[in-house]
Amino acid sequence: MVSQQERVVVLRELLPVGMELLEEQFEVETLGLDASREQMLAAASGSDAMVTDLTFAVDGELLDAAGPQLRVVANFGVGYDNVDLGACAERGVIVTNTPDALTNATAELAVALAMAAARDLPAAEKDLREGRWQGWDPKRWRGFELSGATIGVVGAGRIGGRFMELVAGFGGERLYTSRQPKPDLESRLGAERVEIDELLTRSDLVSLHLPGSPETTHLIDERAIGLMKPTAVLVNTGRGTLVDSAALVRALEEDRIGAAGLDVFEGEPAIHPGLLTAPRVALAPHIGSATYRSRDEMSRIVAANVIAVLRGEEPPNPVG
Ligand code: GLV
C-alpha cells in the first residue's frame, strides 16, 4: 500500500500530465522555475522523492538536506550529468531518467540546426527582418548543401541513430563513433564505425550526441576543429561541455569551420558572447526535447519512475 504521507518535491517544474499522476497518490510540493538553491535545500527536507532537472546539481548537499528517507531522484531529462550518481548510490537513492520520449524531438532539432546553420538561415532572416533585403541576389546568403554530404554522428545512441536515419535521405556516406558497434545502422543505413579523428577529418556534417561527462568535456577543441574540413557544419544537441566555445568562436571568425548549429552551451543559460556575433551560427535555447509530445511523455515517465520506487517496485528507467 502506498502511504498518503509520502512526500514528493518537484524542485522546479513538471507538466500537468505528470503532476496529476503524482498528486493522485502523494503529497506533492512544486517550487517552480525560479526556485533558489536555498529554497530547494529547504523544500527537499523530509522528501521521499525528488523531481530534478538538468539545470541544477543533485549532490551530497541536496541529498543530505532531503534526509535518509529519500528513495528516488527522478531527473526530468535523458541526460543526468547534473546528478552525482556516487553520492546517490552511497545513500541508497535510486536515480531515474526519461529516455526514448525525446529521441525524435532531439534528432529532429539536430536536423533543423544542421540545415539552418548550413544555409545561414538566422543571418538571412535577420537581414530580411531588418530591411536589408534589396531583392534576389546571386552572391549573397550562399551556404552549404547537405545532399551528398558525408555525415558523422558522434555517439550513435538512440538520438544519434535517429538523426542518422533522418539525414540518410541526403545520400552521402554515413560515419559514426560508438563504444559498441551498431550492426543495425551498418546494415540498414550503410553506416561505417570509425574513430573520432577519422570521423572529424572525413565529415561534412558532424553532429554530437554524447552525454556530458569529464571524459567528453571539450571533445571538440582547437585540435579537433583543426582536423575538420573548413566547410564542415558542426551541430551540438548533446551537452554544451562537449565543445570548447572559445575555440569554436575563433574557428568561425577565421573561416576555419563552415558553420555551427548549437542547442546547448557551456554554463547555460550564459552563453559565450562570441557565439552571438560569430558568423554562420544557428542558436537555440536548449529546446531539443521541447515538443508537446515529448515533454508530456517525459513528464509521465518522471511520475512513473517515482510511483514505481515508492511502491517498492523496479522503476522503468533506472540509471547508474
Ligand atoms: C536534455 O538535455 C535532456 O537531457 O533531456
Short mmCIF file of C-alpha atoms and ligand atoms in Angstrom, two decimals:
data_model
loop_
_atom_site.label_atom_id
_atom_site.label_comp_id
_atom_site.label_asym_id
_atom_site.label_seq_id
_atom_site.Cartn_x
_atom_site.Cartn_y
_atom_site.Cartn_z
CA MET A 1 0.00 0.00 0.00
CA VAL A 2 1.19 3.49 -0.80
CA SER A 3 1.12 5.69 2.25
CA GLN A 4 -0.63 9.06 1.94
CA GLN A 5 2.23 10.54 3.89
CA GLU A 6 4.85 10.06 1.21
CA ARG A 7 6.16 13.36 0.07
CA VAL A 8 7.35 14.24 -3.42
CA VAL A 9 9.10 17.51 -4.02
CA VAL A 10 9.32 18.87 -7.56
CA LEU A 11 12.31 21.16 -7.25
CA ARG A 12 11.42 23.12 -10.37
CA GLU A 13 8.50 22.12 -12.59
CA LEU A 14 6.75 19.07 -14.05
CA LEU A 15 3.97 19.27 -16.66
CA PRO A 16 0.36 18.53 -15.65
CA VAL A 17 0.31 15.02 -17.12
CA GLY A 18 2.99 14.01 -14.61
CA MET A 19 1.73 16.18 -11.75
CA GLU A 20 -1.72 14.63 -11.91
CA LEU A 21 -0.29 11.12 -11.60
CA LEU A 22 1.80 12.12 -8.59
CA GLU A 23 -0.92 14.11 -6.88
CA GLU A 24 -3.30 11.12 -7.02
CA GLN A 25 -1.04 9.27 -4.62
CA PHE A 26 1.33 11.57 -2.80
CA GLU A 27 1.70 14.89 -1.09
CA VAL A 28 3.41 16.97 -3.77
CA GLU A 29 5.17 20.31 -3.45
CA THR A 30 6.37 22.21 -6.53
CA LEU A 31 8.84 25.06 -6.24
CA GLY A 32 8.67 26.43 -9.79
CA LEU A 33 11.27 27.57 -12.26
CA ASP A 34 12.67 30.39 -10.13
CA ALA A 35 13.47 28.29 -7.07
CA SER A 36 16.74 29.29 -5.45
CA ARG A 37 19.24 26.76 -4.12
CA GLU A 38 18.25 27.74 -0.57
CA GLN A 39 14.58 27.09 -1.33
CA MET A 40 15.47 23.73 -2.86
CA LEU A 41 17.50 22.68 0.16
CA ALA A 42 14.69 23.66 2.49
CA ALA A 43 11.93 22.02 0.44
CA ALA A 44 13.91 18.81 -0.07
CA SER A 45 13.89 18.19 3.67
CA GLY A 46 11.81 15.15 4.55
CA SER A 47 11.01 14.20 0.95
CA ASP A 48 10.72 10.60 -0.19
CA ALA A 49 11.18 11.51 -3.85
CA MET A 50 12.72 14.48 -5.63
CA VAL A 51 11.95 15.51 -9.19
CA THR A 52 15.02 17.26 -10.53
CA ASP A 53 16.28 18.58 -13.84
CA LEU A 54 19.49 19.35 -15.67
CA THR A 55 19.64 22.98 -14.54
CA PHE A 56 20.94 22.28 -11.04
CA ALA A 57 23.29 19.93 -9.22
CA VAL A 58 21.90 16.97 -7.35
CA ASP A 59 24.80 16.43 -4.99
CA GLY A 60 25.60 15.30 -1.46
CA GLU A 61 24.45 18.62 -0.04
CA LEU A 62 20.97 18.32 -1.57
CA LEU A 63 20.67 14.63 -0.72
CA ASP A 64 21.65 15.29 2.89
CA ALA A 65 19.19 18.18 3.04
CA ALA A 66 16.50 15.70 1.93
CA GLY A 67 17.39 13.18 4.61
CA PRO A 68 17.79 9.42 4.89
CA GLN A 69 14.17 8.63 3.92
CA LEU A 70 14.81 9.86 0.35
CA ARG A 71 14.39 6.94 -2.07
CA VAL A 72 14.44 8.33 -5.57
CA VAL A 73 15.78 11.19 -7.64
CA ALA A 74 13.71 11.30 -10.85
CA ASN A 75 15.57 13.51 -13.29
CA PHE A 76 13.37 15.20 -15.91
CA GLY A 77 15.53 14.56 -18.99
CA VAL A 78 17.60 11.85 -20.60
CA GLY A 79 20.93 13.37 -19.54
CA TYR A 80 21.89 13.14 -15.88
CA ASP A 81 25.30 14.76 -15.73
CA ASN A 82 23.82 17.11 -13.12
CA VAL A 83 23.37 14.16 -10.75
CA ASP A 84 26.19 12.85 -8.55
CA LEU A 85 25.48 9.15 -9.05
CA GLY A 86 28.10 8.14 -6.48
CA ALA A 87 26.54 10.32 -3.80
CA CYS A 88 23.11 8.83 -4.61
CA ALA A 89 24.45 5.26 -4.54
CA GLU A 90 26.18 5.84 -1.18
CA ARG A 91 22.86 6.91 0.28
CA GLY A 92 20.85 4.13 -1.38
CA VAL A 93 18.94 6.61 -3.54
CA ILE A 94 17.75 5.38 -6.94
CA VAL A 95 18.22 7.73 -9.92
CA THR A 96 15.98 7.62 -12.98
CA ASN A 97 15.82 9.48 -16.30
CA THR A 98 13.44 9.84 -19.26
CA PRO A 99 14.93 8.12 -22.31
CA ASP A 100 13.15 7.40 -25.61
CA ALA A 101 10.44 10.03 -25.15
CA LEU A 102 12.72 12.73 -26.57
CA THR A 103 14.59 10.76 -29.20
CA ASN A 104 12.58 12.02 -32.17
CA ALA A 105 12.30 15.57 -30.89
CA THR A 106 16.01 15.96 -30.27
CA ALA A 107 17.07 14.27 -33.50
CA GLU A 108 14.66 16.49 -35.43
CA LEU A 109 16.10 19.59 -33.80
CA ALA A 110 19.59 18.46 -34.77
CA VAL A 111 18.42 18.21 -38.38
CA ALA A 112 16.84 21.66 -38.14
CA LEU A 113 20.03 23.17 -36.72
CA ALA A 114 22.16 21.41 -39.34
CA MET A 115 20.09 22.87 -42.14
CA ALA A 116 19.74 26.30 -40.55
CA ALA A 117 23.49 26.52 -39.95
CA ALA A 118 24.43 25.15 -43.37
CA ARG A 119 22.29 27.79 -45.09
CA ASP A 120 22.96 30.56 -42.54
CA LEU A 121 19.22 30.97 -42.12
CA PRO A 122 19.34 33.04 -38.92
CA ALA A 123 21.51 35.71 -40.58
CA ALA A 124 19.44 35.70 -43.76
CA GLU A 125 16.24 36.08 -41.76
CA LYS A 126 17.77 38.85 -39.66
CA ASP A 127 18.73 40.74 -42.85
CA LEU A 128 15.18 40.40 -44.14
CA ARG A 129 13.54 41.45 -40.88
CA GLU A 130 15.87 44.43 -40.52
CA GLY A 131 15.20 45.75 -44.03
CA ARG A 132 18.47 44.80 -45.71
CA TRP A 133 16.88 42.67 -48.45
CA GLN A 134 17.29 44.53 -51.73
CA GLY A 135 15.98 41.73 -53.93
CA TRP A 136 17.24 38.46 -55.34
CA ASP A 137 21.00 38.42 -55.26
CA PRO A 138 23.16 35.78 -56.94
CA LYS A 139 26.02 36.12 -54.45
CA ARG A 140 24.54 36.78 -51.02
CA TRP A 141 23.34 34.24 -48.49
CA ARG A 142 25.07 31.31 -50.09
CA GLY A 143 25.60 28.28 -47.88
CA PHE A 144 26.47 24.62 -47.93
CA GLU A 145 24.37 21.82 -49.44
CA LEU A 146 23.90 18.67 -47.42
CA SER A 147 22.95 16.46 -50.36
CA GLY A 148 25.78 14.04 -50.89
CA ALA A 149 27.49 15.21 -47.68
CA THR A 150 29.44 12.78 -45.55
CA ILE A 151 27.64 12.77 -42.24
CA GLY A 152 29.42 11.99 -38.99
CA VAL A 153 27.43 11.08 -35.90
CA VAL A 154 29.48 11.27 -32.73
CA GLY A 155 27.75 8.98 -30.26
CA ALA A 156 25.36 6.77 -32.17
CA GLY A 157 22.96 6.00 -29.34
CA ARG A 158 19.21 6.40 -29.60
CA ILE A 159 19.25 10.07 -30.61
CA GLY A 160 22.35 9.84 -32.80
CA GLY A 161 20.92 6.77 -34.55
CA ARG A 162 17.62 8.51 -35.22
CA PHE A 163 19.48 11.58 -36.52
CA MET A 164 21.37 9.36 -38.93
CA GLU A 165 18.13 7.80 -40.11
CA LEU A 166 16.58 11.23 -40.71
CA VAL A 167 19.53 12.55 -42.72
CA ALA A 168 20.04 9.33 -44.69
CA GLY A 169 17.99 10.90 -47.47
CA PHE A 170 20.86 13.30 -48.18
CA GLY A 171 22.50 10.31 -49.73
CA GLY A 172 26.18 10.72 -48.82
CA GLU A 173 28.39 8.50 -46.69
CA ARG A 174 27.49 7.91 -43.06
CA LEU A 175 30.11 7.57 -40.31
CA TYR A 176 29.67 7.08 -36.59
CA THR A 177 31.56 6.67 -33.35
CA SER A 178 30.27 4.46 -30.61
CA ARG A 179 31.69 2.35 -27.82
CA GLN A 180 29.81 -0.60 -29.30
CA PRO A 181 29.33 -1.40 -33.00
CA LYS A 182 25.81 -0.72 -34.26
CA PRO A 183 25.04 -3.55 -36.69
CA ASP A 184 21.59 -2.13 -37.36
CA LEU A 185 22.96 1.24 -38.51
CA GLU A 186 25.56 -0.55 -40.59
CA SER A 187 23.16 -2.93 -42.37
CA ARG A 188 20.18 -0.62 -42.71
CA LEU A 189 21.92 2.70 -43.35
CA GLY A 190 25.33 1.59 -44.62
CA ALA A 191 27.00 3.38 -41.73
CA GLU A 192 30.69 2.88 -41.01
CA ARG A 193 32.12 2.86 -37.49
CA VAL A 194 35.33 4.88 -37.25
CA GLU A 195 37.49 6.56 -34.65
CA ILE A 196 36.67 10.15 -33.77
CA ASP A 197 39.65 11.69 -35.60
CA GLU A 198 38.76 9.91 -38.84
CA LEU A 199 35.13 11.00 -38.47
CA LEU A 200 36.14 14.61 -37.96
CA THR A 201 38.51 14.53 -40.91
CA ARG A 202 36.07 12.98 -43.38
CA SER A 203 32.71 14.51 -42.43
CA ASP A 204 30.93 17.47 -44.00
CA LEU A 205 28.42 17.48 -41.16
CA VAL A 206 29.38 16.46 -37.63
CA SER A 207 26.55 16.00 -35.13
CA LEU A 208 27.31 15.47 -31.45
CA HIS A 209 25.09 13.10 -29.45
CA LEU A 210 27.16 12.28 -26.39
CA PRO A 211 26.33 12.83 -22.73
CA GLY A 212 28.22 15.39 -20.69
CA SER A 213 30.97 13.87 -18.53
CA PRO A 214 34.59 14.56 -17.62
CA GLU A 215 35.63 12.25 -20.50
CA THR A 216 33.61 14.14 -23.11
CA THR A 217 34.41 17.67 -21.92
CA HIS A 218 35.90 19.72 -24.78
CA LEU A 219 35.92 16.74 -27.10
CA ILE A 220 35.67 19.38 -29.79
CA ASP A 221 38.60 21.64 -29.00
CA GLU A 222 41.15 23.53 -31.07
CA ARG A 223 42.85 20.29 -32.15
CA ALA A 224 39.61 18.57 -33.13
CA ILE A 225 38.44 21.61 -35.08
CA GLY A 226 41.80 21.59 -36.82
CA LEU A 227 41.00 18.12 -38.16
CA MET A 228 37.65 19.22 -39.56
CA LYS A 229 37.07 20.48 -43.09
CA PRO A 230 36.94 24.30 -43.28
CA THR A 231 33.46 23.87 -44.77
CA ALA A 232 32.19 21.39 -42.16
CA VAL A 233 28.99 22.07 -40.25
CA LEU A 234 29.10 21.24 -36.53
CA VAL A 235 25.87 20.53 -34.67
CA ASN A 236 25.59 20.10 -30.90
CA THR A 237 22.37 18.97 -29.25
CA GLY A 238 24.14 16.88 -26.59
CA ARG A 239 25.73 18.98 -23.87
CA GLY A 240 27.45 22.35 -24.06
CA THR A 241 30.55 20.97 -22.37
CA LEU A 242 31.32 18.84 -25.44
CA VAL A 243 32.55 21.91 -27.32
CA ASP A 244 35.21 24.43 -26.35
CA SER A 245 33.14 27.52 -27.18
CA ALA A 246 36.12 29.86 -27.34
CA ALA A 247 37.89 27.59 -29.85
CA LEU A 248 34.71 27.32 -31.93
CA VAL A 249 34.22 31.09 -31.96
CA ARG A 250 37.80 31.60 -33.17
CA ALA A 251 37.37 28.99 -35.90
CA LEU A 252 34.13 30.58 -37.12
CA GLU A 253 35.65 34.05 -37.12
CA GLU A 254 38.71 32.83 -39.01
CA ASP A 255 36.72 30.73 -41.51
CA ARG A 256 38.35 27.53 -40.32
CA ILE A 257 34.97 25.83 -39.92
CA GLY A 258 31.89 26.05 -42.14
CA ALA A 259 29.07 26.70 -39.68
CA ALA A 260 27.68 25.66 -36.32
CA GLY A 261 24.21 24.79 -35.05
CA LEU A 262 24.03 24.78 -31.26
CA ASP A 263 21.25 23.97 -28.81
CA VAL A 264 23.41 23.53 -25.71
CA PHE A 265 26.09 25.71 -24.16
CA GLU A 266 28.83 25.64 -21.57
CA GLY A 267 27.45 27.18 -18.38
CA GLU A 268 24.00 27.77 -19.89
CA PRO A 269 21.89 29.86 -19.77
CA ALA A 270 25.01 32.04 -20.00
CA ILE A 271 26.44 31.94 -23.49
CA HIS A 272 29.90 32.73 -24.82
CA PRO A 273 29.43 36.27 -26.19
CA GLY A 274 31.43 35.38 -29.29
CA LEU A 275 28.73 32.91 -30.31
CA LEU A 276 26.25 35.78 -30.54
CA THR A 277 28.39 37.67 -33.02
CA ALA A 278 30.34 34.98 -34.88
CA PRO A 279 29.26 34.33 -38.47
CA ARG A 280 27.29 31.29 -39.65
CA VAL A 281 25.84 30.19 -36.34
CA ALA A 282 22.33 28.94 -35.66
CA LEU A 283 21.43 29.00 -31.98
CA ALA A 284 18.57 27.55 -29.94
CA PRO A 285 17.96 27.83 -26.17
CA HIS A 286 18.26 24.14 -25.22
CA ILE A 287 14.99 23.09 -26.83
CA GLY A 288 15.97 19.63 -28.12
CA SER A 289 13.15 17.85 -26.29
CA ALA A 290 10.73 20.76 -26.48
CA THR A 291 7.83 19.30 -28.43
CA TYR A 292 4.37 18.95 -26.93
CA ARG A 293 4.52 15.20 -27.34
CA SER A 294 7.99 14.72 -25.94
CA ARG A 295 7.70 16.95 -22.87
CA ASP A 296 4.32 15.42 -21.93
CA GLU A 297 5.72 11.93 -22.27
CA MET A 298 8.85 12.86 -20.31
CA SER A 299 6.63 14.21 -17.52
CA ARG A 300 4.60 10.99 -17.48
CA ILE A 301 7.81 8.93 -17.32
CA VAL A 302 9.14 11.00 -14.40
CA ALA A 303 5.94 10.25 -12.49
CA ALA A 304 6.00 6.55 -13.44
CA ASN A 305 9.52 6.26 -12.06
CA VAL A 306 8.63 7.97 -8.77
CA ILE A 307 5.50 5.85 -8.36
CA ALA A 308 7.36 2.59 -9.02
CA VAL A 309 10.11 3.31 -6.50
CA LEU A 310 7.73 4.49 -3.79
CA ARG A 311 5.65 1.34 -4.35
CA GLY A 312 8.76 -0.74 -3.83
CA GLU A 313 8.91 -1.79 -7.48
CA GLU A 314 11.72 -1.67 -10.01
CA PRO A 315 11.44 1.72 -11.81
CA PRO A 316 11.23 1.63 -15.61
CA ASN A 317 14.27 3.87 -16.16
CA PRO A 318 16.99 3.48 -13.53
CA VAL A 319 20.43 4.85 -14.33
CA GLY A 320 23.87 4.34 -12.86
C1 GLV B 1 18.03 17.42 -22.18
O1 GLV B 1 19.03 17.96 -22.45
C2 GLV B 1 17.96 16.11 -21.64
O2 GLV B 1 18.99 15.57 -21.22
O3 GLV B 1 16.86 15.55 -21.60
#
